[in-house]
Amino acid sequence: MKRSPSSGGVLAKLAVMVVATAMTAAWLLSVRQQRIMAAHDLIQAHRRTVENEKTLWRLRVEIAKLLTPDRIEQIAGAAGPMRPMTPEPDANEKALAHSPEQGERRSEYR
Amino acid sequence: MTTAGRTGLAMSALVIGVSALLIVMLGRVIQLQTAPGERLSQFVEDRVSRRPEVAPRGDLLDRRGRVLAASRTGERLFVDPTRLPQPYDEVLDRLVTQVGLDRSDAGMRLFGALAKNETRVAAGLEPVRYVRLTGILDDDQAEIVRALKIPGVHLETWTVRDGPGEALAGAVIGRVNIDDQGQFGAERAYEPTLSGDDGSLAYVRDARGKPLWVQAGAYRAPEAGEPIRLSIDLAIQDIAEEELLRGVEDADAAGGRLVVMDPDTGEILAMMDIVRDLGRRAVPWGKKPSAGGTSRRTIIPPDPNRSIHPGAGRNRCVTDVYEPGSTFKAFTWSIITDAGVIRLDETLHTSGKAWVTSYGRPIRDVFGKEKQTWREVLINSSNIGMSMAVERVKPVAMREGLTKFGFGATTGLGIPGEREGYLPPMRAWTKYTHTSVSFGQEVGVTAVQLATAFCAFARQGEMAGVAPRARLTAAPSERPPNEVVRRVVPWNVATSARHAMARIFEKLDNNMKAKEVDATFDYALFGKTGTGQVSLPGERGYIPNQYVSSFVGAGPFEAPRLVCLVVIDDPGPALVERAEHRGSSVAAPVVRRVLERSLAYLGVAPSPKAESLASGN
């Protein structure tokens, strides 16, 4: 039996078309999957952001509660006798120069 | 047909078939994407979760940016009774012992819901599946609930308002309701600015319920509320609370009110209101004393909301009106002086402790003086002197002057429930009223109203006599310091009144120093004392032996930075018996201590020589 010269060409074209279609479909699927993964990661990141924001809110309130005048007074009292700040900065520096610890402490509150 | 022809035909048919199949598949994909069938679209919808993104409410800050109230999330415990394992007693026991729930409260809620469900099921209704057992839990408690993993026991997240302001300035800050909307105080007054705009997020879930993706336009970001910087200074508020508590306890009083203001800007730096439970030592509100029992009446109207939350109660500094007594003389004295009907050095023959007006009303003074100058009338707080001088002023002029000071109108602070006070209308302004008003009777004021009006005496130079507009938010720095809001009296009249009132404080300081040998004062102050009587709604006349004692002062004398008003409600009977219930005895020391500490905190330099300043004019 003798094959038609055109049938081989058509078969080859068909095979190329099917393979090309399959590759395109696979590529499209892969892109779509990547998009889904990215969106999923985005949602997870968003949820973590929301959780972190909630933690931040809670910490802000806790910090505020620890910074009341009463509390600062207690801390200052426990830190030892403190000298009032004098209006003249030079005099202040002189007063604090005697105690390196006080100098450090003062810089913390600046 | 030849073999080649048949093969070619078969190939063509295959190509057409495959192509048709591909086209059909493509069409189906497009249909599924764009217009899925009813059953499928319902399935897709079920896989979409929508959840609100809570926008945080703006913070309430003090004038120095310290947080007074901020939003945070908390968790509450609720149960689904239909999924709760039996026996219920054991579940409750685990929650009580391990999480620390209140057994009676939680038990009542749970078993109440179970009983209700039995009735509902018997009636063919759906059972209740949500029973809240607690308020907001702390973090440790929430962790324990999660670890217990009891079926039907769940946690739900809520936004709550928290911060140090609740304890220190609850009445000023107010509170929010369950929907996070301002309900009382500053939270309500500034609701439009503080409230945020909630966002939303819709996402598609997979078969296991895990989020897959967000479609375009399915996310709307929440917009946080704007923070508000209040005029309150947390440190001064702390001082105010401490000293007012001390003052109320020292006076065995039923309560106290305190307002600290910046006279230049009208900012309220501290506002405090205390109510003390006198228990059986006072006759309950609305009842009259019975024979053999205590005769002390409850003069502060009850406020059930106060026990629920400090921010839910009345802010008595703006809602409760009282008769100011002699503190009011500072204002009427200035109006009479401004009218030009009397000179500062004019001598009035005040006839000792009793005098009768031109229409036959007897007037009495605590300290009898045969004669005194007009200036001394204010220093000695003479009812007789005020009654004599007020007869020279027309009632219209007096009422108009008091209106200029802001009496009879709200201060515009914006705190819900603020009262206007009481200034008799012209048609009800009798001769009797005219005399009474001159020494602070027949009028009603709120603490904030009186403190704001007094700021006119505490301003410098030509701004003396100009009343500021009271405000609860921090004044912007770009605001012109010399903005004339409301001139109430000429600057020289206000300055004269200030000098006279400095003499009052000098006398009080000497008394305080005599009592407390170690007392030393850094600042020269000026102020006016007052002791008003109390009348109760629905009753005629005043209650015997019960008073509202107050003192309004400012300092330092040479350049006033702060105005402070203290009202002590109903000093105890023992003090009344010893005549130590007056504003000078119970309220003035509180004003002195608050101003001394607050001025030092603000870094104000001590007064150069207190004694010489006051006697300068």
XYZ file of C-alpha atoms in Angstrom:
727
model
C 0.000 0.000 0.000
C 1.276 3.364 -0.951
C 0.668 6.357 1.391
C -0.545 9.634 0.011
C 2.248 12.213 -0.015
C -0.027 14.808 1.631
C -1.210 12.623 4.564
C 2.250 12.631 6.239
C 2.340 16.423 6.134
C -1.127 16.788 7.633
C -0.316 14.343 10.416
C 2.839 16.246 11.229
C 0.930 19.526 11.249
C -1.736 17.993 13.499
C 0.872 16.662 15.884
C 2.567 20.052 16.036
C -0.756 21.736 16.678
C -1.750 19.324 19.440
C 1.663 19.581 21.091
C 1.616 23.380 20.800
C -1.881 23.540 22.260
C -0.930 21.224 25.085
C 2.177 23.278 25.858
C 0.197 26.496 25.794
C -2.406 24.988 28.102
C 0.300 23.745 30.462
C 1.931 27.158 30.464
C -1.381 28.861 31.105
C -2.120 26.478 33.942
C 1.284 27.099 35.448
C 0.819 30.888 35.251
C -2.615 30.571 36.790
C -1.248 28.389 39.572
C 1.497 30.906 40.245
C -1.092 33.661 40.414
C -3.129 31.647 42.894
C -0.047 30.979 44.998
C 0.890 34.651 44.954
C -2.640 35.674 45.921
C -2.648 33.088 48.678
C 0.673 34.370 50.007
C -0.695 37.896 49.808
C -3.720 36.970 51.899
C -1.538 35.206 54.436
C 0.742 38.253 54.617
C -2.304 40.475 55.018
C -3.591 38.331 57.855
C -0.212 38.490 59.557
C -0.223 42.272 59.132
C -3.644 42.477 60.735
C -2.491 40.283 63.619
C 0.643 42.377 64.061
C -1.429 45.539 64.035
C -3.564 44.106 66.803
C -0.448 43.312 68.802
C 0.751 46.855 68.148
C -2.521 48.319 69.439
C -2.275 46.204 72.577
C 1.344 47.177 73.184
C 0.569 50.870 72.686
C -2.089 50.685 75.382
C 0.260 48.801 77.693
C 3.022 51.374 77.128
C 0.557 54.192 77.801
C -0.432 52.557 81.076
C 3.211 52.251 82.079
C 3.884 55.921 81.346
C 1.413 57.519 83.723
C 2.772 60.283 85.952
C 2.280 58.029 88.968
C 4.394 55.312 87.451
C 7.145 57.727 86.364
C 7.186 59.144 89.890
C 7.645 55.639 91.279
C 10.488 54.917 88.863
C 12.132 58.254 89.622
C 11.716 57.614 93.347
C 13.312 54.194 93.045
C 16.184 55.647 91.000
C 17.237 57.777 93.939
C 17.102 61.475 94.774
C 16.920 63.630 91.690
C 17.947 67.219 91.299
C 15.501 69.611 89.618
C 16.576 70.902 86.234
C 17.901 74.443 86.541
C 17.022 77.065 83.942
C 20.682 77.589 82.978
C 21.949 74.669 80.872
C 25.563 75.247 81.943
C 24.661 74.936 85.588
C 22.789 71.780 84.757
C 25.752 70.270 83.011
C 27.949 71.179 85.968
C 25.515 69.642 88.398
C 25.325 66.440 86.421
C 29.033 66.239 85.677
C 29.623 64.966 89.232
C 27.692 61.805 88.545
C 28.190 59.930 85.278
C 25.151 57.772 86.099
C 22.929 60.802 86.369
C 24.322 62.141 83.126
C 23.397 58.916 81.368
C 19.975 58.875 82.957
C 19.333 62.435 81.905
C 20.218 61.678 78.312
C 17.659 58.875 78.331
C 14.876 61.296 79.206
C 15.841 64.022 76.791
C -12.160 5.799 -3.524
C -8.488 4.969 -3.323
C -6.736 4.076 -0.105
C -4.909 7.409 -0.162
C -8.148 9.236 -0.590
C -9.700 7.412 2.377
C -6.695 8.131 4.567
C -6.777 11.805 3.621
C -10.482 11.936 4.430
C -9.926 10.257 7.813
C -7.170 12.705 8.624
C -9.305 15.649 7.713
C -12.148 14.268 9.855
C -9.725 13.824 12.769
C -8.425 17.347 12.392
C -11.947 18.727 12.296
C -12.963 16.555 15.253
C -9.992 17.566 17.412
C -10.454 21.206 16.476
C -14.153 21.023 17.308
C -13.341 19.379 20.634
C -10.842 22.101 21.451
C -13.373 24.787 20.523
C -16.037 23.132 22.695
C -13.582 22.890 25.626
C -12.607 26.530 25.174
C -16.248 27.526 25.078
C -16.957 25.555 28.250
C -14.019 27.188 30.035
C -15.249 30.620 28.985
C -18.773 29.758 30.138
C -17.519 28.480 33.510
C -15.475 31.634 33.983
C -18.078 34.142 32.932
C -21.515 32.632 33.418
C -21.514 29.417 35.428
C -24.776 27.574 35.850
C -27.049 28.203 38.822
C -25.846 25.205 40.831
C -22.188 25.969 40.173
C -22.480 29.684 40.823
C -24.039 28.957 44.227
C -21.104 26.681 44.937
C -18.637 29.397 43.923
C -20.439 32.006 46.081
C -20.243 29.707 49.087
C -16.509 29.608 48.688
C -16.188 33.386 49.002
C -15.546 34.744 52.499
C -16.162 38.370 53.360
C -14.797 39.821 56.506
C -14.764 43.366 57.806
C -11.431 45.051 58.325
C -11.846 47.046 61.527
C -10.583 50.604 61.293
C -8.999 51.656 64.559
C -10.665 54.565 66.331
C -8.449 57.630 66.692
C -6.545 57.974 69.946
C -7.420 60.488 72.618
C -4.164 62.112 73.692
C -3.355 64.546 76.442
C -1.873 67.945 75.614
C 1.659 66.489 75.633
C 0.780 63.602 73.348
C 0.416 60.966 76.057
C -2.193 58.356 75.229
C -5.352 58.718 77.311
C -7.525 56.246 75.445
C -6.683 53.991 72.505
C -8.308 51.070 70.748
C -7.144 47.504 71.088
C -8.718 44.160 70.424
C -9.852 41.825 73.138
C -11.574 38.464 73.175
C -14.821 37.393 74.769
C -15.900 33.857 75.485
C -19.154 32.498 74.105
C -20.601 29.021 73.867
C -22.777 27.187 71.371
C -25.003 25.126 73.707
C -25.934 22.710 70.909
C -22.323 21.582 70.547
C -21.343 21.706 74.198
C -20.416 18.246 75.583
C -22.345 16.861 78.526
C -22.325 16.955 81.501
C -22.555 20.758 81.389
C -21.559 21.050 85.048
C -18.128 19.683 84.260
C -17.612 22.087 81.361
C -18.595 25.002 83.566
C -16.334 23.737 86.310
C -13.343 23.598 83.942
C -14.020 27.125 82.733
C -14.397 28.437 86.267
C -11.329 26.754 87.729
C -8.969 27.106 84.782
C -10.039 30.349 83.118
C -11.234 32.050 86.284
C -14.819 32.833 85.293
C -17.345 34.023 87.827
C -19.232 30.804 88.604
C -22.566 32.358 89.495
C -22.643 34.764 86.543
C -21.415 32.260 83.932
C -23.618 29.509 85.369
C -26.688 31.709 85.285
C -26.063 32.633 81.644
C -25.312 29.055 80.515
C -28.071 27.207 82.333
C -30.517 29.990 81.553
C -29.785 29.518 77.837
C -30.057 25.717 78.108
C -33.462 25.994 79.771
C -34.563 28.482 77.129
C -33.426 26.130 74.377
C -35.502 23.283 75.792
C -38.577 25.491 75.582
C -37.691 26.648 72.081
C -37.062 23.144 70.770
C -40.336 21.942 72.309
C -42.084 24.764 70.467
C -40.448 23.724 67.213
C -38.059 26.685 67.096
C -34.318 26.719 66.414
C -32.227 26.602 69.606
C -30.109 29.610 70.605
C -26.533 28.945 69.505
C -24.789 32.007 70.909
C -24.465 32.557 74.645
C -21.862 35.080 75.782
C -20.354 34.075 79.098
C -17.788 36.805 79.766
C -16.693 40.334 79.062
C -13.245 40.974 77.575
C -10.742 38.382 78.815
C -7.098 39.128 79.435
C -4.541 37.519 77.121
C -3.658 34.699 79.518
C -7.289 33.734 79.971
C -7.843 33.694 76.201
C -4.816 31.405 75.751
C -6.175 28.975 78.350
C -9.554 28.882 76.565
C -7.802 28.091 73.284
C -5.724 25.360 74.934
C -8.777 23.714 76.526
C -10.249 22.992 73.057
C -13.729 22.322 74.436
C -16.223 21.788 71.589
C -18.778 24.574 71.455
C -16.585 26.986 73.456
C -15.371 29.855 71.287
C -13.628 33.196 71.450
C -14.798 36.261 69.555
C -12.712 39.335 68.893
C -13.967 42.773 69.885
C -12.507 46.229 69.770
C -12.197 47.816 73.185
C -11.123 51.230 74.394
C -8.381 51.207 76.958
C -5.699 53.439 78.444
C -4.657 55.285 81.568
C -7.192 58.052 81.033
C -10.085 55.860 82.115
C -8.898 55.803 85.706
C -7.582 59.368 85.857
C -9.993 61.322 83.712
C -12.865 58.935 83.060
C -15.569 61.582 83.284
C -13.790 63.801 80.738
C -12.928 61.026 78.308
C -16.283 59.272 78.537
C -16.730 55.913 76.877
C -17.747 54.151 73.693
C -20.659 51.761 73.236
C -20.485 48.146 72.090
C -20.318 49.298 68.452
C -17.212 51.375 69.213
C -19.108 54.655 68.867
C -18.658 57.503 71.336
C -21.424 57.492 73.917
C -20.243 59.872 76.629
C -17.707 62.656 77.225
C -14.977 63.516 74.723
C -15.506 60.178 72.969
C -18.951 61.408 71.969
C -18.075 65.066 71.509
C -15.394 64.255 68.917
C -17.051 61.164 67.403
C -16.927 62.356 63.760
C -13.143 62.837 63.913
C -12.315 59.825 66.059
C -14.369 57.220 64.238
C -12.675 55.428 61.371
C -14.126 53.929 58.206
C -14.119 50.126 58.298
C -12.757 48.284 55.270
C -13.641 44.840 53.919
C -11.928 41.875 52.354
C -13.610 39.219 50.204
C -11.520 36.199 49.283
C -12.117 32.810 47.662
C -11.504 29.784 49.835
C -10.405 26.327 48.757
C -12.243 23.112 49.636
C -10.602 23.120 53.070
C -11.635 26.685 53.732
C -8.166 28.161 53.319
C -7.925 31.469 51.487
C -7.033 31.134 47.810
C -7.117 34.522 46.170
C -8.594 37.982 46.255
C -10.375 39.216 43.180
C -9.758 42.680 41.868
C -11.818 45.255 43.784
C -12.631 42.817 46.581
C -10.412 44.604 49.121
C -11.178 47.979 50.636
C -8.565 49.215 53.071
C -9.813 50.505 56.454
C -9.272 54.190 57.194
C -8.200 54.853 60.780
C -9.857 57.650 62.767
C -7.946 60.845 63.441
C -6.369 61.264 66.890
C -7.536 64.160 69.059
C -5.167 66.003 71.371
C -7.165 67.068 74.391
C -6.228 70.025 76.544
C -6.008 67.750 79.606
C -2.534 67.383 81.100
C -2.220 63.910 82.582
C 0.259 65.062 85.238
C -1.933 67.953 86.407
C -4.948 65.653 86.313
C -3.046 63.251 88.548
C -2.194 66.052 90.978
C -5.824 67.217 90.906
C -7.136 63.770 91.709
C -4.733 63.274 94.574
C -5.405 66.643 96.167
C -9.161 66.611 95.657
C -9.407 63.165 97.248
C -7.405 64.447 100.173
C -9.563 67.566 100.418
C -12.829 65.617 100.311
C -11.639 63.170 102.951
C -10.260 65.919 105.190
C -13.627 67.670 105.014
C -15.612 64.430 105.428
C -17.528 65.725 102.428
C -20.010 64.010 100.137
C -18.017 64.890 97.062
C -15.842 67.396 95.278
C -15.266 69.029 91.910
C -12.120 70.577 90.532
C -11.253 72.462 87.363
C -7.789 73.701 86.348
C -7.572 76.038 83.347
C -5.022 77.965 81.362
C -6.390 81.529 81.540
C -4.727 82.635 78.294
C -6.044 79.901 76.034
C -9.104 78.705 77.971
C -7.779 75.134 77.866
C -9.095 72.800 80.548
C -5.933 71.225 81.961
C -7.644 69.096 84.583
C -11.226 68.311 85.444
C -12.045 66.064 88.351
C -15.252 65.010 90.010
C -15.519 62.780 93.060
C -18.600 61.374 94.753
C -18.180 59.692 98.112
C -20.480 57.026 99.444
C -21.573 58.201 102.877
C -23.519 55.016 103.550
C -25.765 55.288 106.555
C -24.270 58.607 107.558
C -26.657 60.392 105.190
C -30.376 60.140 104.474
C -30.829 58.617 100.973
C -31.601 60.923 98.050
C -35.204 62.057 97.930
C -35.980 61.090 101.527
C -36.397 63.330 104.529
C -34.679 62.755 107.863
C -36.616 60.670 110.353
C -36.682 61.321 114.075
C -33.744 59.816 115.897
C -31.685 59.228 112.717
C -29.074 61.361 110.985
C -30.247 64.729 109.711
C -27.601 64.898 106.970
C -29.301 64.799 103.591
C -27.826 63.369 100.385
C -27.354 66.493 98.267
C -25.694 64.986 95.199
C -28.284 63.494 92.835
C -27.637 59.766 92.333
C -25.884 58.588 89.189
C -26.306 54.827 88.646
C -24.192 54.912 85.459
C -21.131 55.988 87.437
C -20.887 52.598 89.140
C -21.041 50.829 85.764
C -18.141 52.774 84.246
C -16.314 55.947 85.314
C -16.861 57.405 81.857
C -20.580 56.681 81.820
C -21.450 58.854 84.804
C -22.285 62.545 84.798
C -19.361 64.917 84.565
C -20.552 67.039 87.469
C -18.175 69.864 86.561
C -20.435 70.632 83.602
C -23.766 69.074 84.539
C -24.366 69.969 88.189
C -25.368 73.519 88.971
C -24.631 74.984 92.401
C -25.124 78.303 94.142
C -21.678 79.918 94.124
C -22.033 82.088 97.231
C -19.273 84.606 97.805
C -17.015 83.471 94.944
C -19.569 85.297 92.801
C -18.679 88.598 94.505
C -15.528 88.851 92.375
C -17.760 89.248 89.326
C -20.495 91.452 90.784
C -17.823 93.638 92.472
C -16.151 94.165 89.085
C -19.445 94.991 87.356
C -20.334 97.547 90.036
C -16.831 99.057 89.833
C -17.030 99.189 86.029
C -20.382 101.004 86.264
C -18.490 103.928 87.812
C -20.908 104.283 90.715
C -18.279 103.764 93.404
C -14.580 104.480 93.886
C -12.153 101.857 95.183
C -11.301 104.005 98.192
C -14.879 105.084 98.974
C -15.800 104.185 102.530
C -19.055 102.369 103.182
C -20.578 102.414 106.646
C -21.445 98.762 106.911
C -22.830 98.944 110.478
C -21.224 95.857 111.988
C -22.802 92.439 111.454
C -26.316 93.466 110.402
C -27.855 96.004 108.045
C -31.293 96.498 106.499
C -31.758 97.261 102.802
C -33.869 100.145 101.504
C -36.791 97.729 101.049
C -36.462 96.292 104.556
C -34.476 93.088 104.049
C -31.984 92.314 106.810
C -28.470 91.441 105.585
C -25.834 89.846 107.804
C -22.051 89.563 107.668
C -19.869 86.884 109.201
C -17.164 89.376 110.136
C -18.730 92.631 111.295
C -17.037 95.878 110.229
C -18.406 99.277 111.125
C -16.922 100.767 107.974
C -14.772 99.603 105.089
C -13.612 100.819 101.709
C -15.092 99.366 98.531
C -11.852 97.450 97.969
C -12.050 96.029 101.513
C -15.628 94.919 100.839
C -14.244 92.332 98.410
C -11.327 91.415 100.671
C -13.629 90.957 103.690
C -16.339 89.348 101.527
C -18.937 91.671 103.040
C -22.545 90.886 102.129
C -23.594 94.244 103.603
C -21.050 96.177 101.510
C -22.118 94.380 98.339
C -25.821 94.956 99.100
C -25.212 98.675 99.706
C -23.253 99.151 96.477
C -25.499 97.067 94.234
C -28.396 99.430 94.947
C -26.539 102.019 92.844
C -26.528 99.767 89.764
C -29.523 99.070 87.558
C -30.640 95.429 87.401
C -30.296 95.464 83.601
C -26.648 96.516 83.864
C -25.929 93.852 86.463
C -27.560 91.084 84.444
C -25.867 92.216 81.254
C -22.482 92.243 83.003
C -22.984 88.725 84.303
C -24.056 87.557 80.842
C -20.799 88.970 79.454
C -18.903 86.859 82.001
C -20.666 83.851 80.453
C -23.157 83.061 83.203
C -26.496 81.668 82.079
C -25.006 80.054 78.966
C -22.980 76.942 78.240
C -19.242 77.386 77.786
C -19.289 75.598 74.424
C -16.949 72.851 75.567
C -19.074 70.363 73.679
C -19.290 67.857 76.514
C -22.727 66.211 76.274
C -25.072 67.245 79.056
C -23.445 70.596 79.819
C -25.887 72.851 81.661
C -26.387 76.595 81.259
C -26.589 77.316 84.949
C -29.221 79.735 86.160
C -29.319 83.480 85.800
C -32.765 84.838 86.637
C -34.561 86.318 83.618
C -35.192 90.066 83.700
C -38.919 89.589 84.326
C -38.123 87.605 87.491
C -35.353 89.973 88.643
C -36.874 91.506 91.793
C -35.268 93.871 94.310
C -34.677 90.835 96.436
C -32.947 89.082 93.508
C -30.827 92.165 92.833
C -29.444 92.071 96.374
C -29.077 88.279 96.498
C -27.175 88.096 93.209
C -24.613 90.606 94.506
C -23.361 88.025 96.996
C -23.949 84.898 94.908
C -27.427 83.765 95.852
C -30.403 83.104 93.540
C -27.966 82.183 90.772
C -26.680 78.803 89.694
C -23.361 78.053 87.993
C -21.401 75.047 86.838
C -17.800 74.617 87.962
C -16.494 75.048 84.408
C -18.569 78.199 83.905
C -17.189 79.855 87.018
C -13.569 78.872 86.325
C -13.833 80.187 82.740
C -15.287 83.491 83.920
C -12.533 83.830 86.537
C -9.889 83.577 83.798
C -10.717 87.223 82.983
C -8.966 88.233 86.237
C -5.930 86.097 85.501
C -4.789 87.573 82.216
C -1.869 89.873 81.714
C -1.776 93.573 80.821
C -4.559 94.811 78.603
C -5.836 91.263 78.188
C -6.997 91.430 81.812
C -10.779 91.539 81.731
C -10.981 89.425 78.582
C -12.554 86.005 79.064
C -11.204 83.177 76.897
C -13.353 80.567 75.218
C -13.194 77.343 77.212
C -11.841 74.452 75.200
C -11.241 70.767 75.719
C -8.775 70.329 72.866
C -5.192 71.574 72.949
C -4.932 75.090 71.548
C -3.036 75.260 68.259
C 0.331 76.932 68.634
C -0.334 79.294 65.724
C -3.347 80.813 67.506
C -2.711 84.476 68.290
C -2.118 84.735 72.070
C -3.885 88.077 72.319
C -7.104 87.164 70.570
C -9.925 89.129 72.220
C -12.801 86.687 72.482
C -15.019 88.487 74.950
C -14.087 91.594 76.940
C -16.114 91.514 80.121
C -14.608 94.357 82.178
C -11.889 96.959 81.514
C -8.364 95.753 82.208
C -7.852 98.172 85.103
C -10.983 96.896 86.893
C -9.858 93.282 86.470
C -6.403 94.179 87.775
C -7.890 95.957 90.823
C -10.004 92.906 91.598
C -6.907 90.709 91.264
C -4.966 92.872 93.725
C -7.822 92.768 96.235
C -8.087 88.996 95.885
C -4.343 88.621 96.475
C -4.945 90.040 99.958
C -7.534 87.305 100.522
C -4.971 84.626 99.753
C -2.406 86.319 101.980
C -4.774 85.993 104.922
C -5.516 82.375 104.074
C -1.822 81.554 103.721
C -1.180 82.982 107.173
C -3.968 80.803 108.582
C -2.563 77.734 106.822
C 0.937 78.499 108.071
C -0.441 78.847 111.594
C -1.988 75.368 111.316
C 0.923 73.707 109.533
C 4.130 75.181 110.905
C 6.272 73.723 108.108
C 4.077 75.078 105.292
C 6.068 77.069 102.760
C 4.640 78.465 99.587
C 6.597 79.324 96.456
C 3.915 81.204 94.596
C 1.849 84.288 95.365
C -1.758 83.522 94.496
C -5.057 85.353 94.430
C -8.580 84.042 94.776
C -12.022 84.234 96.295
C -13.730 81.981 98.762
C -17.416 81.054 98.788
C -19.859 79.077 100.880
C -23.206 78.473 99.235
C -26.291 76.955 100.727
C -28.096 73.979 99.293
C -31.674 73.630 98.152
C -33.116 70.398 96.851
C -35.492 70.030 93.919
C -39.160 70.143 94.918
C -38.428 71.711 98.291
C -38.609 75.333 99.386
C -35.743 77.081 101.117
C -32.274 75.896 102.043
C -31.326 72.736 103.928
C -30.002 73.679 107.367
C -26.317 73.091 108.106
C -25.376 71.710 104.702
C -23.252 73.733 102.301
C -21.310 73.776 99.065
C -17.948 75.329 99.899
C -15.719 76.534 97.119
C -12.620 78.481 96.297
C -11.462 79.861 92.976
C -7.862 80.998 92.694
C -5.095 81.684 90.212
C -1.361 82.135 90.184
C 1.321 83.123 90.204
C 0.042 86.569 91.017
C 2.610 88.452 88.917
C 1.925 86.460 85.704
C -0.921 83.984 86.166
C -0.516 80.686 84.379
C -3.263 78.635 85.991
C -6.776 79.096 87.352
C -8.108 76.498 89.770
C -11.601 76.077 91.159
C -12.370 73.605 93.914
C -15.904 72.848 95.086
C -16.364 70.723 98.194
C -19.905 69.330 98.320
C -21.401 69.063 101.775
C -18.534 69.252 104.299
C -19.176 66.964 107.296
C -21.360 67.942 110.286
C -18.390 68.019 112.672
C -16.765 70.782 110.576
C -20.039 72.681 110.338
C -20.376 72.544 114.109
C -16.905 74.059 114.519
C -17.627 76.606 111.736
C -14.751 75.113 109.719
C -16.876 74.176 106.744
C -16.313 77.368 104.763
C -14.548 77.545 101.417
C -11.581 79.207 103.087
C -11.139 76.198 105.381
C -11.920 73.224 103.146
C -11.457 74.328 99.512
C -8.694 76.959 99.677
C -6.006 74.528 100.952
C -6.771 72.216 98.019
C -6.413 75.100 95.557
C -3.130 76.106 97.207
C -1.686 72.598 97.006
C -2.860 71.987 93.425
C -1.460 75.293 92.185
C 1.832 74.909 94.073
C 2.437 71.456 92.595
C 1.115 72.214 89.112
C 3.081 75.444 88.691
C 6.264 73.676 89.807
C 5.528 70.887 87.319
C 5.136 73.471 84.542
C 8.513 74.919 85.501
C 7.137 78.304 86.534
C 9.666 80.307 88.529
C 8.653 80.999 92.144
C 7.168 84.433 92.888
C 9.810 87.020 93.814
C 8.235 88.323 97.008
C 4.723 87.180 97.604
C 3.779 89.730 100.256
C 4.931 92.871 98.467
C 3.187 92.023 95.184
C -0.279 91.796 96.605
C -0.170 95.117 98.360
C 0.976 96.954 95.257
C -2.348 98.533 94.430
